[in-house]
Short mmCIF file of C-alpha atoms in Angstrom, two decimals:
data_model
loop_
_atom_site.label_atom_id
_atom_site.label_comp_id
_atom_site.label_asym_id
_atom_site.label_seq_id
_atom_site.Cartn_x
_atom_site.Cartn_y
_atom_site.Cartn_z
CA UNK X 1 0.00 0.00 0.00
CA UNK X 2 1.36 3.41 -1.23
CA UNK X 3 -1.05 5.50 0.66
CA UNK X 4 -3.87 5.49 3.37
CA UNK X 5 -5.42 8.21 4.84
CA UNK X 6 -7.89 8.36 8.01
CA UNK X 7 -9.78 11.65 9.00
CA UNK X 8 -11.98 11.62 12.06
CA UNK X 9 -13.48 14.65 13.97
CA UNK X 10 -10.34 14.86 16.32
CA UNK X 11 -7.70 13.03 14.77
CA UNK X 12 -5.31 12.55 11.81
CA UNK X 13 -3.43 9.36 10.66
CA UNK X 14 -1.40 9.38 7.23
CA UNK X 15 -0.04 5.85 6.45
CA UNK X 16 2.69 5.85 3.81
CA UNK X 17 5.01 2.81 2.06
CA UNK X 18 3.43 0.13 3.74
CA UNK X 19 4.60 -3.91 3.23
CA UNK X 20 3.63 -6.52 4.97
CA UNK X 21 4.95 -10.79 4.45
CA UNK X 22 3.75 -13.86 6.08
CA UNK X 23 5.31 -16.92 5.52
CA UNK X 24 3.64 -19.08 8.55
CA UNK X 25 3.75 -22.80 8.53
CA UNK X 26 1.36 -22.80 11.68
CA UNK X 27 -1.20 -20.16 12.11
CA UNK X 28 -2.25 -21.61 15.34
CA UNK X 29 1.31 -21.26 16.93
CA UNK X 30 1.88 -18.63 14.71
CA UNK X 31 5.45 -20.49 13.58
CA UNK X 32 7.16 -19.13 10.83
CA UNK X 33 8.47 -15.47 9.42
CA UNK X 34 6.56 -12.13 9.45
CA UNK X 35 7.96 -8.67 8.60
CA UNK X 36 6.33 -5.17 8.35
CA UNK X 37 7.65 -2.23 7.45
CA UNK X 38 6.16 1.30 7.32
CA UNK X 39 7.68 4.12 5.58
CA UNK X 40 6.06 7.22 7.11
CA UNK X 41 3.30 7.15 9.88
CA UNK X 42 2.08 10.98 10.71
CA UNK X 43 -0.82 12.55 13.00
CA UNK X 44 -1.75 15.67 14.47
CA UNK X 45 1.07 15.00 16.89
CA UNK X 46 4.28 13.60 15.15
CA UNK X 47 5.78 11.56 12.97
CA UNK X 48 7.48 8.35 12.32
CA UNK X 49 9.83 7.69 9.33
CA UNK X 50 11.05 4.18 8.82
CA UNK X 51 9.63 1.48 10.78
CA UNK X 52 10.65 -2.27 10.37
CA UNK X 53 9.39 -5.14 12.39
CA UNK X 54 10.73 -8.92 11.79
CA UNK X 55 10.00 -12.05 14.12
CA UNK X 56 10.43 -15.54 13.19
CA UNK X 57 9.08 -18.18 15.44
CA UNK X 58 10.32 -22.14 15.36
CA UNK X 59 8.80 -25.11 17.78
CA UNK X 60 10.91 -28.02 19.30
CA UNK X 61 10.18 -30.18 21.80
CA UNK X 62 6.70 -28.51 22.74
CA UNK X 63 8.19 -25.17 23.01
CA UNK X 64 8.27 -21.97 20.98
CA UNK X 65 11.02 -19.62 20.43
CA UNK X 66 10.60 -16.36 18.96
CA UNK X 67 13.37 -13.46 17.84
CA UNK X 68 11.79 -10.25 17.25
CA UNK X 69 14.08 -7.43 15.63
CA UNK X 70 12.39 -3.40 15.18
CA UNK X 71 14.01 -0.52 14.15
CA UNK X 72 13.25 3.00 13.46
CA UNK X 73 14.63 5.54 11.58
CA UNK X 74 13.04 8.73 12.64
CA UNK X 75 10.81 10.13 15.03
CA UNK X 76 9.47 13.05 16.75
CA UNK X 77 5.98 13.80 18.91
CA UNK X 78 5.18 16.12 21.70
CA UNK X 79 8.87 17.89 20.99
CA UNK X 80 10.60 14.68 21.37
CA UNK X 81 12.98 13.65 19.09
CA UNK X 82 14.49 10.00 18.15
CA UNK X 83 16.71 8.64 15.45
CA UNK X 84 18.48 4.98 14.50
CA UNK X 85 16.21 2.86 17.29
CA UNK X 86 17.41 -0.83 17.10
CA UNK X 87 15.37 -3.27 19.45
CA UNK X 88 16.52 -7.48 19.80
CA UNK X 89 14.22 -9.52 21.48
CA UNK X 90 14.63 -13.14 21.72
CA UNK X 91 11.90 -15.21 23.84
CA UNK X 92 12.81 -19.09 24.73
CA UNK X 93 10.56 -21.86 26.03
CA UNK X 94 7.40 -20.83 26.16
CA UNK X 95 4.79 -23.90 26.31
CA UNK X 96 3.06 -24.93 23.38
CA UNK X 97 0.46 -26.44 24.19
CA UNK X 98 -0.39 -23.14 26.74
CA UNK X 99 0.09 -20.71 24.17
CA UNK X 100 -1.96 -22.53 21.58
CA UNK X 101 -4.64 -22.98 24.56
CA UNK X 102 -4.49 -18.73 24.46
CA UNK X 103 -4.60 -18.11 21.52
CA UNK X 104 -7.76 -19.73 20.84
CA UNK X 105 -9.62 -18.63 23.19
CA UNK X 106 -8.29 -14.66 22.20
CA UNK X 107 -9.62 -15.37 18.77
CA UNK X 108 -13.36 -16.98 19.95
CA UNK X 109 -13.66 -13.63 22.49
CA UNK X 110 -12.54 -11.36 20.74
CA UNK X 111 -8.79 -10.44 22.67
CA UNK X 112 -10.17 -12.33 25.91
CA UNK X 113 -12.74 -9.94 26.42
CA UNK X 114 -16.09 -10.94 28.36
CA UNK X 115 -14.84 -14.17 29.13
CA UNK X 116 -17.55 -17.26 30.45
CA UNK X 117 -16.55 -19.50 33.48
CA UNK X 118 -15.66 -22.37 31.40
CA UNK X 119 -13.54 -19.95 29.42
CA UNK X 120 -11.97 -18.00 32.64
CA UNK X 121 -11.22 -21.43 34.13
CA UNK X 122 -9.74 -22.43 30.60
CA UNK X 123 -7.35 -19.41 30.57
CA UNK X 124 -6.05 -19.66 33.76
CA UNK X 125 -5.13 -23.02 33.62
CA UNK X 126 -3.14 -22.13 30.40
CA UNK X 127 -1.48 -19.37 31.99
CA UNK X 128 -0.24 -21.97 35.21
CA UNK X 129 0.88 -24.02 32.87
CA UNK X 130 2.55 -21.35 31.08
CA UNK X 131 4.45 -20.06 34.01
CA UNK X 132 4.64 -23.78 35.54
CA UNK X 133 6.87 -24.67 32.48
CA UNK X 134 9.19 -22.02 32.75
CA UNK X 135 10.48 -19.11 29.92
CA UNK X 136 12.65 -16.24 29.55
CA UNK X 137 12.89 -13.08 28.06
CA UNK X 138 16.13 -11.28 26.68
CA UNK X 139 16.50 -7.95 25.16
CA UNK X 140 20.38 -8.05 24.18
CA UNK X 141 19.76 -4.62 22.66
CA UNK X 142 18.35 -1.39 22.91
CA UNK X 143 19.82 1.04 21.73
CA UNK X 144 19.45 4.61 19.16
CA UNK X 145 19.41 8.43 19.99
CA UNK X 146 17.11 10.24 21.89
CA UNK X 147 17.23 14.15 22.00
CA UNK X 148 20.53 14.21 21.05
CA UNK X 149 22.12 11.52 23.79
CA UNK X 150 23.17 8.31 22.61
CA UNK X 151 21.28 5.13 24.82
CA UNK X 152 22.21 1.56 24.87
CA UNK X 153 20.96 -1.25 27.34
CA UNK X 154 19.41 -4.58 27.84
CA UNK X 155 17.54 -6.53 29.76
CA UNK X 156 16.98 -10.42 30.52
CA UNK X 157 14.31 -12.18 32.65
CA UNK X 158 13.51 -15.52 33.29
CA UNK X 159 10.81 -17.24 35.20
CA UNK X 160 12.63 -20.80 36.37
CA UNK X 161 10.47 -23.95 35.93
CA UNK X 162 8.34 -24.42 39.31
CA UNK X 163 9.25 -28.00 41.14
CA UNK X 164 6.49 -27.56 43.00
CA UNK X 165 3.49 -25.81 43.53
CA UNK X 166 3.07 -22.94 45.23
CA UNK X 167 6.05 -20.77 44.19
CA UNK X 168 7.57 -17.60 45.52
CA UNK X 169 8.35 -14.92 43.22
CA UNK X 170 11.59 -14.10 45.00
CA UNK X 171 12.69 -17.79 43.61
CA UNK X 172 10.93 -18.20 40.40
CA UNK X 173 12.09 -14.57 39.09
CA UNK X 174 15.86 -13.96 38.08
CA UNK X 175 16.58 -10.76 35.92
CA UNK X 176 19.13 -8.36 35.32
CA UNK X 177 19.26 -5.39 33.47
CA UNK X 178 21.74 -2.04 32.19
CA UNK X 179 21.22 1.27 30.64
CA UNK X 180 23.68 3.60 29.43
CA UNK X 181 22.96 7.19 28.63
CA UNK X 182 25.74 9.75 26.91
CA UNK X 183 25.82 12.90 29.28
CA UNK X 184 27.05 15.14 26.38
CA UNK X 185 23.26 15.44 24.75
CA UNK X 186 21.32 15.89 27.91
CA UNK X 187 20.15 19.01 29.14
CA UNK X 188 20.91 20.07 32.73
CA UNK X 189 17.06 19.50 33.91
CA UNK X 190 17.51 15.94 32.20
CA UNK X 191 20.67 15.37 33.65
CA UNK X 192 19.32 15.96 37.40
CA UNK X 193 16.19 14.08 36.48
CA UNK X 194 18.85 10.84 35.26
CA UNK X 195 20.92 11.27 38.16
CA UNK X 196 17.54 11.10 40.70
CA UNK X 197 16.73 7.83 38.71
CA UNK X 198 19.76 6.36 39.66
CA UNK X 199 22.35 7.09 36.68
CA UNK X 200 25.70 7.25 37.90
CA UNK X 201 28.31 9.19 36.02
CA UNK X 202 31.07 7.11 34.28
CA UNK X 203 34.82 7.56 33.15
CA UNK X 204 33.81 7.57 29.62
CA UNK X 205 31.59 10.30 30.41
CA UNK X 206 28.35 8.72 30.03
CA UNK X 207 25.57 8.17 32.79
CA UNK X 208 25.11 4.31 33.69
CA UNK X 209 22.45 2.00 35.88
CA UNK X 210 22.64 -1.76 36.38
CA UNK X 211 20.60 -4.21 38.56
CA UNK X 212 20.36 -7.79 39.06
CA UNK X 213 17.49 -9.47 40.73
CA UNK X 214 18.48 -13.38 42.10
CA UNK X 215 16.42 -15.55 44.51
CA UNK X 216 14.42 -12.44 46.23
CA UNK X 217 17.67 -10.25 46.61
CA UNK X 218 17.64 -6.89 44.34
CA UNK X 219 21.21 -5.09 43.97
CA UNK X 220 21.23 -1.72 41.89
CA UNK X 221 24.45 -0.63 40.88
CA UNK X 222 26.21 -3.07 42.53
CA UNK X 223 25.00 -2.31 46.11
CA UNK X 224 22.36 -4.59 47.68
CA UNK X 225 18.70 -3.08 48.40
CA UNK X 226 17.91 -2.83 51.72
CA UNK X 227 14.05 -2.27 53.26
CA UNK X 228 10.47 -4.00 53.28
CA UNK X 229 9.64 -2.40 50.10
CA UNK X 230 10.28 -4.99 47.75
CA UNK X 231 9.15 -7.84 49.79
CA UNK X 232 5.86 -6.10 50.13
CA UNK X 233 5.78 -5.69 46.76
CA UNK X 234 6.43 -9.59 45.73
CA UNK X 235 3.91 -10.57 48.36
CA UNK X 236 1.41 -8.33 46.72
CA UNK X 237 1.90 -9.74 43.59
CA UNK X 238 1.66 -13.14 45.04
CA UNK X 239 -1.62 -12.73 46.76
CA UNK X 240 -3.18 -11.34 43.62
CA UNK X 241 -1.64 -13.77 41.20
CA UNK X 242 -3.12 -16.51 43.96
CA UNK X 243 -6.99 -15.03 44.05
CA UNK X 244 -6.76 -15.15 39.93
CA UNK X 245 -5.76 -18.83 40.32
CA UNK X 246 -8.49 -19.21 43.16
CA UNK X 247 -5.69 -20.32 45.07
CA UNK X 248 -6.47 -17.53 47.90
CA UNK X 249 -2.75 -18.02 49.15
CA UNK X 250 0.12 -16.20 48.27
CA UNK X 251 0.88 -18.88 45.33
CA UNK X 252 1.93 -18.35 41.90
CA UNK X 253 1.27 -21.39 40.81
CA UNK X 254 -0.97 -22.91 43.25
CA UNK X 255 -3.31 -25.63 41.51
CA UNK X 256 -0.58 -26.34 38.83
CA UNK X 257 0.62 -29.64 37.88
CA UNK X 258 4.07 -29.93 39.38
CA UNK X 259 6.83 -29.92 37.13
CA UNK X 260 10.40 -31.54 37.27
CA UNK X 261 13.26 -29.89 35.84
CA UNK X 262 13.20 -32.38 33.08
CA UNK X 263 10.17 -31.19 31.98
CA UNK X 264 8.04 -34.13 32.97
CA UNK X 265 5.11 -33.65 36.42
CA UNK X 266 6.85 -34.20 39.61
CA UNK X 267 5.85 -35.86 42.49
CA UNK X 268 3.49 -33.71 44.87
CA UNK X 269 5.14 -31.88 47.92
CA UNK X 270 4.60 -33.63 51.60
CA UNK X 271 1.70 -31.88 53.47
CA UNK X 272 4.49 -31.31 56.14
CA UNK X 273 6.19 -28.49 53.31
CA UNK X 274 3.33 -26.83 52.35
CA UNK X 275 3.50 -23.06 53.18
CA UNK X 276 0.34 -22.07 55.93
CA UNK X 277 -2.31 -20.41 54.15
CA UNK X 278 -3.59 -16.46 54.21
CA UNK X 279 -6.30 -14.70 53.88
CA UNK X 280 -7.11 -14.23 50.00
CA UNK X 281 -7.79 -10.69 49.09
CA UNK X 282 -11.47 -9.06 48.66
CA UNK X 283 -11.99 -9.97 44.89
CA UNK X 284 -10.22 -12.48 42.78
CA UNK X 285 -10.59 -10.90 39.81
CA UNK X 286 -7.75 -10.75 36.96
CA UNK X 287 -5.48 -8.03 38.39
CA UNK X 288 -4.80 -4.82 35.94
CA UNK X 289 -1.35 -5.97 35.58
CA UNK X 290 -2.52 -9.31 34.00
CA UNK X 291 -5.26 -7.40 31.39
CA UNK X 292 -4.77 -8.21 28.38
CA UNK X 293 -6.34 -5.64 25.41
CA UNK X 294 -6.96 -6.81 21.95
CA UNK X 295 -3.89 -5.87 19.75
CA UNK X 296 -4.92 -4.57 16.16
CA UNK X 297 -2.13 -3.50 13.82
CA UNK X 298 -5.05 -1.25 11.89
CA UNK X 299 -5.63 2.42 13.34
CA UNK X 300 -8.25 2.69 15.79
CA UNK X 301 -11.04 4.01 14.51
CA UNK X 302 -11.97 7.88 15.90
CA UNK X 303 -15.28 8.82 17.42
CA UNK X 304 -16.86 11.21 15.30
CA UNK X 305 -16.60 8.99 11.98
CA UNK X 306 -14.06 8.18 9.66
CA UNK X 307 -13.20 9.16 5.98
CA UNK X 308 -10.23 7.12 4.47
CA UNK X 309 -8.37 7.18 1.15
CA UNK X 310 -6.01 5.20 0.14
CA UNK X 311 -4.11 5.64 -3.14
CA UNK X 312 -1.93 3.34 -5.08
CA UNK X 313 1.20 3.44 -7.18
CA UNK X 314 0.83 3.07 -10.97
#
């Protein structure tokens, strides 16, 4: 497509140079190569020049693994400015079987909206399994220009398979993480603003932040975190994560098939281990964290009514 254009009573989209390939061997997984590219997106607000998306997605051994490479030339909106943004995502391990599970029942509600109770009960099952089996996330790069000062950093996370069920967070969650910012482009006000973040000035004159987090102990910058904080935090989570599961325990997991490191169900733990139960919290409904909105690669459509054109090359 050469040209599309959306008008609405508020808003204003221009879509230019757009090219999109499939080349799936599963549409259910999703397996196989996609690509996108976009040569000029512009609004009322900004523009972007130069947008490329690739992922390709391979299963093995009832798991998926998916690379995901962006980039972007150009940018600016709201007075912001951006230029040669490279993103690397790779994702390992997820569970087949849970993700095909999802993805089903995304596409029979409509992005897993208005779910019934056999559905609900479907999903979260899925999603035990999911985080039962074990997966990780790494971001090797991230990197490109923003007003002027270069950034680079990554990130990795992994959630560890569970043995057992339930599982802390402070055990099943390892992740690590590092941002570099060049001082030279940043204004004072941004400089202060970096430095309150937790930046620390380097010898190659750049501003730099790194943290690790390993079984329930957070260091940033090298120096351990001290205080209740955190802790609350992770117990939080767990208590919400439990009343989603109906577990009404502070339990990841809790109601999951147990899983060996080897992939295969463990053995149940004695009653002797198991953790003493809490109170669950007032409603066990998904938590906003977990909500999951329909994804749509089309514009949204803008209240007031829409005109479109769309022109094509000769």
């Amino acid at each position: 497509m050469d040209r599309a254009v959306a008008r609405g009573s508020r808003e204003f989209v221009e879509l230019g140079g757009v090219r999109l390939d499939l080349d799936l061997s599963d549409r259910r997984l999703g397996t196989g190569s996609t690509s996108l590219s976009v040569e000029r997106i512009a609004t009322g607000r900004g523009w972007v020049d130069g947008f490329r998306h690739a992922s390709q997605t391979t299963e093995a051994h009832g798991r998926l693994h998916a690379r995901v490479t962006e980039s972007l030339r150009a940018a600016a909106f709201g007075g912001e400015t951006a230029k040669d943004l490279a993103l690397d995502m790779a994702i390992r391990d997820l569970d087949t079987h849970s993700v095909e599970a999802i993805g089903r029942l995304a596409s029979a509600t409509c992005g897993l909206q208005n779910l019934g109770a056999d559905e609900g009960a479907a999903l979260r099952t899925a999603l035990r399994t999911l985080l039962a089996r074990g997966f990780s996330v790494e971001v090797p790069q991230l990197a490109g220009t923003l007003g002027g000062s270069d950034v680079n950093g990554a990130l990795t996370l992994e959630a560890r398979q569970a043995p057992s069920a339930p599982v802390e967070l402070g055990s099943a969650l390892r992740a690590s993480g590092r941002l570099a910012v060049a001082e030279s482009g940043l204004a004072a006000g941004r400089l202060q603003k970096a430095l309150a973040l937790g930046l620390r000035p380097t010898a190659d004159g750049a501003l730099s932040a790194g943290f690790d987090f390993i079984e329930g102990v957070l260091h940033a910058n090298g120096q351990a975190v001290q205080g209740g904080t955190l802790q609350a935090g992770l117990s939080g989570a767990e208590l919400a994560l439990g009343a989603f599961f109906g577990a009404g325990r502070p339990a990841l997991l809790a109601g999951a098939a147990p899983v060996a490191p080897d992939g295969k169900p463990a053995a149940a733990p004695r009653a002797a281990e198991a953790r003493p139960a809490l109170p669950a919290p007032a409603s066990a409904s998904l938590p906003k964290v977990l909500a999951l909105p329909p994804v749509s690669l089309a514009p949204a459509a803008f209240q007031g009514g829409l005109g479109v054109g769309v022109q094509r090359g000769g």
